[in-house]
PDB file of C-alpha atoms and ligand atoms in Angstrom:
ATOM      1  CA  MET F   1      40.342 -35.398 -58.856  1.00 40.00           C
ATOM      2  CA  GLY F   2      42.016 -33.471 -61.646  1.00 44.00           C
ATOM      3  CA  SER F   3      44.223 -36.325 -62.665  1.00 49.00           C
ATOM      4  CA  SER F   4      41.365 -38.809 -62.728  1.00 51.00           C
ATOM      5  CA  LYS F   5      39.403 -36.461 -64.980  1.00 52.00           C
ATOM      6  CA  LYS F   6      42.403 -36.323 -67.259  1.00 54.00           C
ATOM      7  CA  LYS F   7      42.611 -40.093 -67.232  1.00 57.00           C
ATOM      8  CA  ILE F   8      38.933 -40.377 -68.176  1.00 51.00           C
ATOM      9  CA  SER F   9      39.317 -37.955 -71.058  1.00 53.00           C
ATOM     10  CA  ARG F  10      42.355 -39.881 -72.286  1.00 56.00           C
ATOM     11  CA  VAL F  11      40.337 -43.095 -72.218  1.00 52.00           C
ATOM     12  CA  CYS F  12      37.542 -41.345 -74.107  1.00 47.00           C
ATOM     13  CA  LEU F  13      39.964 -40.239 -76.757  1.00 51.00           C
ATOM     14  CA  LEU F  14      41.267 -43.743 -77.115  1.00 51.00           C
ATOM     15  CA  VAL F  15      37.785 -45.260 -77.378  1.00 50.00           C
ATOM     16  CA  GLY F  16      36.790 -42.603 -79.897  1.00 51.00           C
ATOM     17  CA  ALA F  17      39.833 -43.339 -82.017  1.00 52.00           C
ATOM     18  CA  LEU F  18      39.129 -47.049 -81.883  1.00 50.00           C
ATOM     19  CA  VAL F  19      35.484 -46.621 -82.892  1.00 49.00           C
ATOM     20  CA  SER F  20      36.361 -44.476 -85.872  1.00 47.00           C
ATOM     21  CA  PHE F  21      39.092 -46.924 -86.860  1.00 47.00           C
ATOM     22  CA  ILE F  22      36.611 -49.814 -86.821  1.00 49.00           C
ATOM     23  CA  ALA F  23      33.991 -47.743 -88.640  1.00 48.00           C
ATOM     24  CA  CYS F  24      36.438 -46.795 -91.390  1.00 47.00           C
ATOM     25  CA  SER F  25      37.906 -50.244 -91.781  1.00 50.00           C
ATOM     26  CA  SER F  26      34.609 -52.117 -92.057  1.00 51.00           C
ATOM     27  CA  ASP F  27      34.104 -51.854 -95.770  1.00 55.00           C
ATOM     28  CA  PRO F  28      31.073 -53.963 -96.742  1.00 52.00           C
ATOM     29  CA  GLY F  29      31.889 -56.388 -99.506  1.00 52.00           C
ATOM     30  CA  ALA F  30      35.566 -56.359 -98.559  1.00 60.00           C
ATOM     31  CA  ALA F  31      37.793 -59.419 -98.418  1.00 72.00           C
ATOM     32  CA  SER F  32      35.834 -61.585 -95.955  1.00 80.00           C
ATOM     33  CA  PRO F  33      32.065 -61.286 -96.333  1.00 84.00           C
ATOM     34  CA  ARG F  34      29.968 -62.836 -93.591  1.00 87.00           C
ATOM     35  CA  LEU F  35      28.062 -65.995 -94.420  1.00 80.00           C
ATOM     36  CA  ALA F  36      24.534 -66.416 -93.150  1.00 77.00           C
ATOM     37  CA  VAL F  37      24.178 -70.006 -94.274  1.00 72.00           C
ATOM     38  CA  PRO F  38      25.146 -72.628 -91.671  1.00 73.00           C
ATOM     39  CA  PHE F  39      26.964 -75.832 -92.505  1.00 80.00           C
ATOM     40  CA  THR F  40      24.862 -78.956 -92.433  1.00 84.00           C
ATOM     41  CA  SER F  41      26.257 -82.369 -91.554  1.00 87.00           C
ATOM     42  CA  ASP F  42      27.442 -84.766 -94.250  1.00 93.00           C
ATOM     43  CA  ILE F  43      25.901 -87.487 -92.125  1.00 94.00           C
ATOM     44  CA  SER F  44      22.307 -88.174 -91.119  1.00 95.00           C
ATOM     45  CA  ILE F  45      20.444 -87.815 -87.844  1.00 96.00           C
ATOM     46  CA  ASN F  46      20.216 -91.614 -87.888  1.00 96.00           C
ATOM     47  CA  GLU F  47      24.022 -91.798 -87.904  1.00 95.00           C
ATOM     48  CA  ILE F  48      24.414 -89.108 -85.240  1.00 96.00           C
ATOM     49  CA  MET F  49      21.995 -91.052 -83.026  1.00 96.00           C
ATOM     50  CA  VAL F  50      23.802 -94.354 -83.317  1.00 96.00           C
ATOM     51  CA  ALA F  51      27.418 -93.236 -83.418  1.00 95.00           C
ATOM     52  CA  GLN F  52      27.383 -90.242 -81.095  1.00 96.00           C
ATOM     53  CA  ILE F  53      24.322 -89.702 -78.935  1.00 98.00           C
ATOM     54  CA  ASP F  54      23.678 -93.326 -78.055  1.00 97.00           C
ATOM     55  CA  HIS F  55      27.357 -93.952 -77.222  1.00 96.00           C
ATOM     56  CA  ALA F  56      27.651 -90.861 -75.064  1.00 98.00           C
ATOM     57  CA  ALA F  57      24.368 -91.488 -73.256  1.00 98.00           C
ATOM     58  CA  HIS F  58      25.238 -95.091 -72.416  1.00 98.00           C
ATOM     59  CA  PHE F  59      28.505 -94.017 -70.875  1.00 98.00           C
ATOM     60  CA  ILE F  60      26.655 -91.498 -68.713  1.00 98.00           C
ATOM     61  CA  TRP F  61      24.027 -94.048 -67.630  1.00 98.00           C
ATOM     62  CA  ASP F  62      26.681 -96.604 -66.736  1.00 97.00           C
ATOM     63  CA  ALA F  63      28.556 -94.013 -64.695  1.00 98.00           C
ATOM     64  CA  ALA F  64      25.326 -93.042 -62.915  1.00 97.00           C
ATOM     65  CA  ASN F  65      24.877 -96.611 -61.660  1.00 95.00           C
ATOM     66  CA  PRO F  66      24.224 -96.229 -57.904  1.00 91.00           C
ATOM     67  CA  ASP F  67      26.190 -99.411 -57.189  1.00 93.00           C
ATOM     68  CA  LEU F  68      29.414 -97.647 -58.192  1.00 93.00           C
ATOM     69  CA  ALA F  69      31.486 -96.164 -55.392  1.00 87.00           C
ATOM     70  CA  ALA F  70      32.457 -92.505 -55.836  1.00 77.00           C
ATOM     71  CA  GLY F  71      36.061 -93.444 -56.554  1.00 89.00           C
ATOM     72  CA  GLU F  72      35.012 -95.809 -59.352  1.00 95.00           C
ATOM     73  CA  VAL F  73      33.477 -93.134 -61.550  1.00 96.00           C
ATOM     74  CA  ASP F  74      35.794 -91.811 -64.237  1.00 97.00           C
ATOM     75  CA  TRP F  75      34.666 -88.196 -64.036  1.00 97.00           C
ATOM     76  CA  GLU F  76      36.857 -87.018 -66.872  1.00 98.00           C
ATOM     77  CA  GLU F  77      35.225 -89.530 -69.204  1.00 98.00           C
ATOM     78  CA  VAL F  78      31.780 -88.491 -67.962  1.00 98.00           C
ATOM     79  CA  GLU F  79      32.746 -84.919 -68.780  1.00 98.00           C
ATOM     80  CA  HIS F  80      33.798 -85.870 -72.321  1.00 98.00           C
ATOM     81  CA  HIS F  81      30.593 -87.764 -72.983  1.00 98.00           C
ATOM     82  CA  ALA F  82      28.469 -84.937 -71.590  1.00 98.00           C
ATOM     83  CA  ILE F  83      30.229 -82.609 -74.027  1.00 98.00           C
ATOM     84  CA  GLN F  84      29.353 -84.973 -76.881  1.00 98.00           C
ATOM     85  CA  ILE F  85      25.668 -84.784 -75.936  1.00 98.00           C
ATOM     86  CA  ILE F  86      25.841 -80.992 -75.750  1.00 98.00           C
ATOM     87  CA  SER F  87      27.697 -80.635 -79.033  1.00 96.00           C
ATOM     88  CA  SER F  88      25.185 -82.804 -80.853  1.00 96.00           C
ATOM     89  CA  ARG F  89      22.529 -80.143 -80.285  1.00 96.00           C
ATOM     90  CA  ALA F  90      23.772 -78.183 -83.287  1.00 92.00           C
ATOM     91  CA  ALA F  91      23.683 -81.227 -85.575  1.00 91.00           C
ATOM     92  CA  MET F  92      20.236 -82.140 -84.281  1.00 95.00           C
ATOM     93  CA  THR F  93      18.842 -78.711 -85.075  1.00 94.00           C
ATOM     94  CA  MET F  94      20.375 -78.526 -88.562  1.00 92.00           C
ATOM     95  CA  GLY F  95      19.930 -82.074 -89.760  1.00 92.00           C
ATOM     96  CA  GLY F  96      22.052 -83.702 -92.425  1.00 93.00           C
ATOM     97  CA  THR F  97      21.683 -86.233 -95.198  1.00 94.00           C
ATOM     98  CA  GLY F  98      18.809 -88.307 -93.765  1.00 95.00           C
ATOM     99  CA  VAL F  99      15.634 -88.402 -95.863  1.00 95.00           C
ATOM    100  CA  ASN F 100      13.487 -87.003 -93.039  1.00 96.00           C
ATOM    101  CA  ASP F 101      16.063 -84.729 -91.381  1.00 96.00           C
ATOM    102  CA  ALA F 102      14.918 -81.452 -92.916  1.00 94.00           C
ATOM    103  CA  MET F 103      11.297 -82.182 -92.042  1.00 96.00           C
ATOM    104  CA  TRP F 104      12.092 -83.099 -88.431  1.00 97.00           C
ATOM    105  CA  VAL F 105      14.330 -80.171 -87.517  1.00 96.00           C
ATOM    106  CA  VAL F 106      11.686 -77.543 -88.222  1.00 96.00           C
ATOM    107  CA  GLN F 107       9.104 -79.008 -85.828  1.00 97.00           C
ATOM    108  CA  ARG F 108       8.689 -77.099 -82.596  1.00 97.00           C
ATOM    109  CA  SER F 109       8.395 -80.217 -80.439  1.00 97.00           C
ATOM    110  CA  TRP F 110      11.574 -81.593 -82.050  1.00 98.00           C
ATOM    111  CA  ARG F 111      13.397 -78.475 -80.927  1.00 97.00           C
ATOM    112  CA  ASP F 112      11.910 -78.848 -77.451  1.00 98.00           C
ATOM    113  CA  TYR F 113      13.233 -82.412 -77.168  1.00 98.00           C
ATOM    114  CA  VAL F 114      16.649 -81.306 -78.408  1.00 98.00           C
ATOM    115  CA  GLU F 115      16.679 -78.516 -75.812  1.00 98.00           C
ATOM    116  CA  GLN F 116      15.758 -80.982 -73.072  1.00 98.00           C
ATOM    117  CA  MET F 117      18.540 -83.297 -74.196  1.00 98.00           C
ATOM    118  CA  ASN F 118      20.942 -80.373 -74.109  1.00 98.00           C
ATOM    119  CA  ALA F 119      19.823 -79.404 -70.590  1.00 98.00           C
ATOM    120  CA  ALA F 120      20.379 -82.995 -69.418  1.00 98.00           C
ATOM    121  CA  GLY F 121      23.839 -82.901 -71.030  1.00 98.00           C
ATOM    122  CA  LEU F 122      24.659 -79.662 -69.202  1.00 98.00           C
ATOM    123  CA  LEU F 123      23.548 -81.202 -65.919  1.00 98.00           C
ATOM    124  CA  ALA F 124      25.779 -84.213 -66.589  1.00 98.00           C
ATOM    125  CA  LEU F 125      28.644 -81.846 -67.368  1.00 98.00           C
ATOM    126  CA  SER F 126      28.323 -79.890 -64.136  1.00 98.00           C
ATOM    127  CA  SER F 127      27.920 -83.171 -62.213  1.00 98.00           C
ATOM    128  CA  SER F 128      31.172 -84.427 -63.695  1.00 98.00           C
ATOM    129  CA  ARG F 129      33.004 -81.257 -62.787  1.00 98.00           C
ATOM    130  CA  ALA F 130      31.680 -81.394 -59.225  1.00 98.00           C
ATOM    131  CA  ALA F 131      32.105 -85.203 -59.032  1.00 96.00           C
ATOM    132  CA  ASP F 132      28.497 -85.310 -57.805  1.00 96.00           C
ATOM    133  CA  GLN F 133      26.919 -88.754 -58.142  1.00 96.00           C
ATOM    134  CA  THR F 134      23.431 -87.754 -57.000  1.00 96.00           C
ATOM    135  CA  GLN F 135      23.248 -85.015 -59.567  1.00 98.00           C
ATOM    136  CA  LEU F 136      24.653 -87.311 -62.249  1.00 98.00           C
ATOM    137  CA  SER F 137      21.868 -89.736 -61.551  1.00 97.00           C
ATOM    138  CA  ARG F 138      19.322 -86.914 -62.004  1.00 98.00           C
ATOM    139  CA  ALA F 139      21.032 -86.003 -65.283  1.00 98.00           C
ATOM    140  CA  GLY F 140      20.791 -89.636 -66.422  1.00 98.00           C
ATOM    141  CA  ASP F 141      17.050 -89.714 -65.680  1.00 98.00           C
ATOM    142  CA  ALA F 142      16.497 -86.421 -67.483  1.00 98.00           C
ATOM    143  CA  LEU F 143      18.474 -87.725 -70.452  1.00 98.00           C
ATOM    144  CA  ILE F 144      16.500 -90.935 -70.835  1.00 98.00           C
ATOM    145  CA  ALA F 145      13.219 -89.010 -70.696  1.00 98.00           C
ATOM    146  CA  THR F 146      14.275 -87.027 -73.767  1.00 98.00           C
ATOM    147  CA  CYS F 147      15.217 -90.133 -75.799  1.00 97.00           C
ATOM    148  CA  GLU F 148      11.924 -91.783 -74.969  1.00 97.00           C
ATOM    149  CA  GLY F 149       9.822 -88.685 -75.572  1.00 97.00           C
ATOM    150  CA  CYS F 150      11.347 -87.861 -78.925  1.00 98.00           C
ATOM    151  CA  HIS F 151      11.425 -91.472 -80.122  1.00 97.00           C
ATOM    152  CA  GLN F 152       7.788 -91.957 -79.285  1.00 97.00           C
ATOM    153  CA  GLN F 153       6.863 -89.038 -81.476  1.00 97.00           C
ATOM    154  CA  TYR F 154       9.463 -89.132 -84.251  1.00 97.00           C
ATOM    155  CA  LYS F 155      11.415 -92.342 -84.531  1.00 94.00           C
ATOM    156  CA  PRO F 156      10.273 -94.620 -87.356  1.00 90.00           C
ATOM    157  CA  SER F 157       9.985 -98.279 -86.332  1.00 88.00           C
ATOM    158  CA  ILE F 158      12.794 -99.120 -88.752  1.00 86.00           C
ATOM    159  CA  PRO F 159      15.679 -96.619 -88.945  1.00 87.00           C
ATOM    160  CA  THR F 160      15.418 -94.730 -92.231  1.00 86.00           C
ATOM    161  CA  GLU F 161      18.802 -95.967 -93.392  1.00 85.00           C
ATOM    162  CA  GLY F 162      18.652 -99.283 -91.636  1.00 83.00           C
ATOM    163  CA  TYR F 163      21.498 -97.959 -89.515  1.00 86.00           C
ATOM    164  CA  ARG F 164      20.887 -99.211 -86.017  1.00 86.00           C
ATOM    165  CA  LYS F 165      22.645 -99.884 -82.819  1.00 83.00           C
ATOM    166  CA  ARG F 166      24.388-103.244 -82.631  1.00 77.00           C
ATOM    167  CA  HIS F 167      25.762-103.135 -79.112  1.00 64.00           C
TER     168      HIS F 167
HETATM  169  C1  HEC G   1      14.960 -84.776 -80.866  1.00 53.58           C
HETATM  170  C2  HEC G   1      14.621 -86.147 -81.067  1.00 53.58           C
HETATM  171  C3  HEC G   1      15.448 -87.262 -80.560  1.00 53.58           C
HETATM  172  C4  HEC G   1      16.114 -87.340 -79.358  1.00 53.58           C
HETATM  173  C5  HEC G   1      16.162 -86.311 -78.233  1.00 53.58           C
HETATM  174  C6  HEC G   1      16.765 -88.620 -79.345  1.00 53.58           C
HETATM  175  N1  HEC G   1      16.523 -89.296 -80.500  1.00 53.58           N
HETATM  176 FE1  HEC G   1      17.340 -91.094 -81.021  1.00 53.58          FE
HETATM  177  N2  HEC G   1      16.383 -90.995 -82.811  1.00 53.58           N
HETATM  178  C7  HEC G   1      15.537 -89.986 -83.224  1.00 53.58           C
HETATM  179  C8  HEC G   1      15.061 -90.281 -84.548  1.00 53.58           C
HETATM  180  C9  HEC G   1      14.124 -89.428 -85.349  1.00 53.58           C
HETATM  181  C10 HEC G   1      15.632 -91.510 -84.918  1.00 53.58           C
HETATM  182  C11 HEC G   1      15.442 -92.260 -86.249  1.00 53.58           C
HETATM  183  C12 HEC G   1      16.392 -91.706 -87.268  1.00 53.58           C
HETATM  184  C13 HEC G   1      16.194 -92.326 -88.616  1.00 53.58           C
HETATM  185  O1  HEC G   1      15.773 -93.475 -88.699  1.00 53.58           O
HETATM  186  O2  HEC G   1      16.468 -91.613 -89.599  1.00 53.58           O
HETATM  187  C14 HEC G   1      16.463 -91.933 -83.807  1.00 53.58           C
HETATM  188  C15 HEC G   1      17.223 -93.082 -83.809  1.00 53.58           C
HETATM  189  C16 HEC G   1      17.973 -93.535 -82.760  1.00 53.58           C
HETATM  190  C17 HEC G   1      18.769 -94.742 -82.785  1.00 53.58           C
HETATM  191  C18 HEC G   1      18.944 -95.663 -83.993  1.00 53.58           C
HETATM  192  C19 HEC G   1      17.820 -96.592 -84.219  1.00 53.58           C
HETATM  193  C20 HEC G   1      17.897 -97.836 -83.405  1.00 53.58           C
HETATM  194  O3  HEC G   1      16.835 -98.216 -82.901  1.00 53.58           O
HETATM  195  O4  HEC G   1      18.980 -98.435 -83.259  1.00 53.58           O
HETATM  196  C21 HEC G   1      19.347 -94.854 -81.550  1.00 53.58           C
HETATM  197  C22 HEC G   1      20.268 -95.967 -81.071  1.00 53.58           C
HETATM  198  C23 HEC G   1      18.934 -93.704 -80.776  1.00 53.58           C
HETATM  199  N3  HEC G   1      18.110 -92.923 -81.543  1.00 53.58           N
HETATM  200  C24 HEC G   1      19.325 -93.450 -79.467  1.00 53.58           C
HETATM  201  C25 HEC G   1      18.959 -92.308 -78.762  1.00 53.58           C
HETATM  202  C26 HEC G   1      19.319 -92.067 -77.380  1.00 53.58           C
HETATM  203  C27 HEC G   1      20.098 -93.010 -76.504  1.00 53.58           C
HETATM  204  C28 HEC G   1      18.797 -90.832 -77.058  1.00 53.58           C
HETATM  205  C29 HEC G   1      18.849 -90.085 -75.765  1.00 53.58           C
HETATM  206  C30 HEC G   1      20.083 -89.910 -75.115  1.00 53.58           C
HETATM  207  C31 HEC G   1      18.134 -90.316 -78.238  1.00 53.58           C
HETATM  208  N4  HEC G   1      18.239 -91.241 -79.239  1.00 53.58           N
HETATM  209  C32 HEC G   1      17.522 -89.075 -78.283  1.00 53.58           C
HETATM  210  C33 HEC G   1      15.214 -88.850 -82.519  1.00 53.58           C
HETATM  211  C34 HEC G   1      15.700 -88.505 -81.258  1.00 53.58           C
END
């Protein structure tokens, strides 16, 4: 009992010392001020769509093909492409150089579609890590619903920069 009390008080001393050290060393305006402004992409949402999201999604849909045997799915590649979908969430909520990007990213329904795309990406990721074909197929369906939903509402009939998918 006694020794554990001693231990606790020693820990308290240590924590106390640490807190006061942090408090004293955090001088506002010192060498590395925090930045509140996020980076925005030097590319457009149109480019992100064609060169990242579309590529990643097509890989996932191909891998979700029910005709493939379990051993034919390259799960590591599925994992990488799921990560690309997930990582594009940030770019899709900040926008970049596209003429309409700034207007799109502040719409609530835009954010909802991006969140749905992210959730589908997360499902694809966990499917890849569990090598679960049934779940991957659900992720593929969820993913396509987000493309269609968002495109119906936001995609101009001609891409703003004329940058479209060729393959
Ligand atoms: C949050 C909204 C949103 C989601 C989700 C979304 N897109 Fe897009 N997408 C757009 C917008 C807006 C454009 C047009 C961009 C422009 O022209 O500036 C576009 C353009 C494209 C283009 C280029 C135009 C073309 O017809 O070749 C492709 C390809 C594309 N999207 C594929 C996809 C795929 C595949 C998915 C789903 C995995 C997807 N997008 C999900 C909003 C979205």
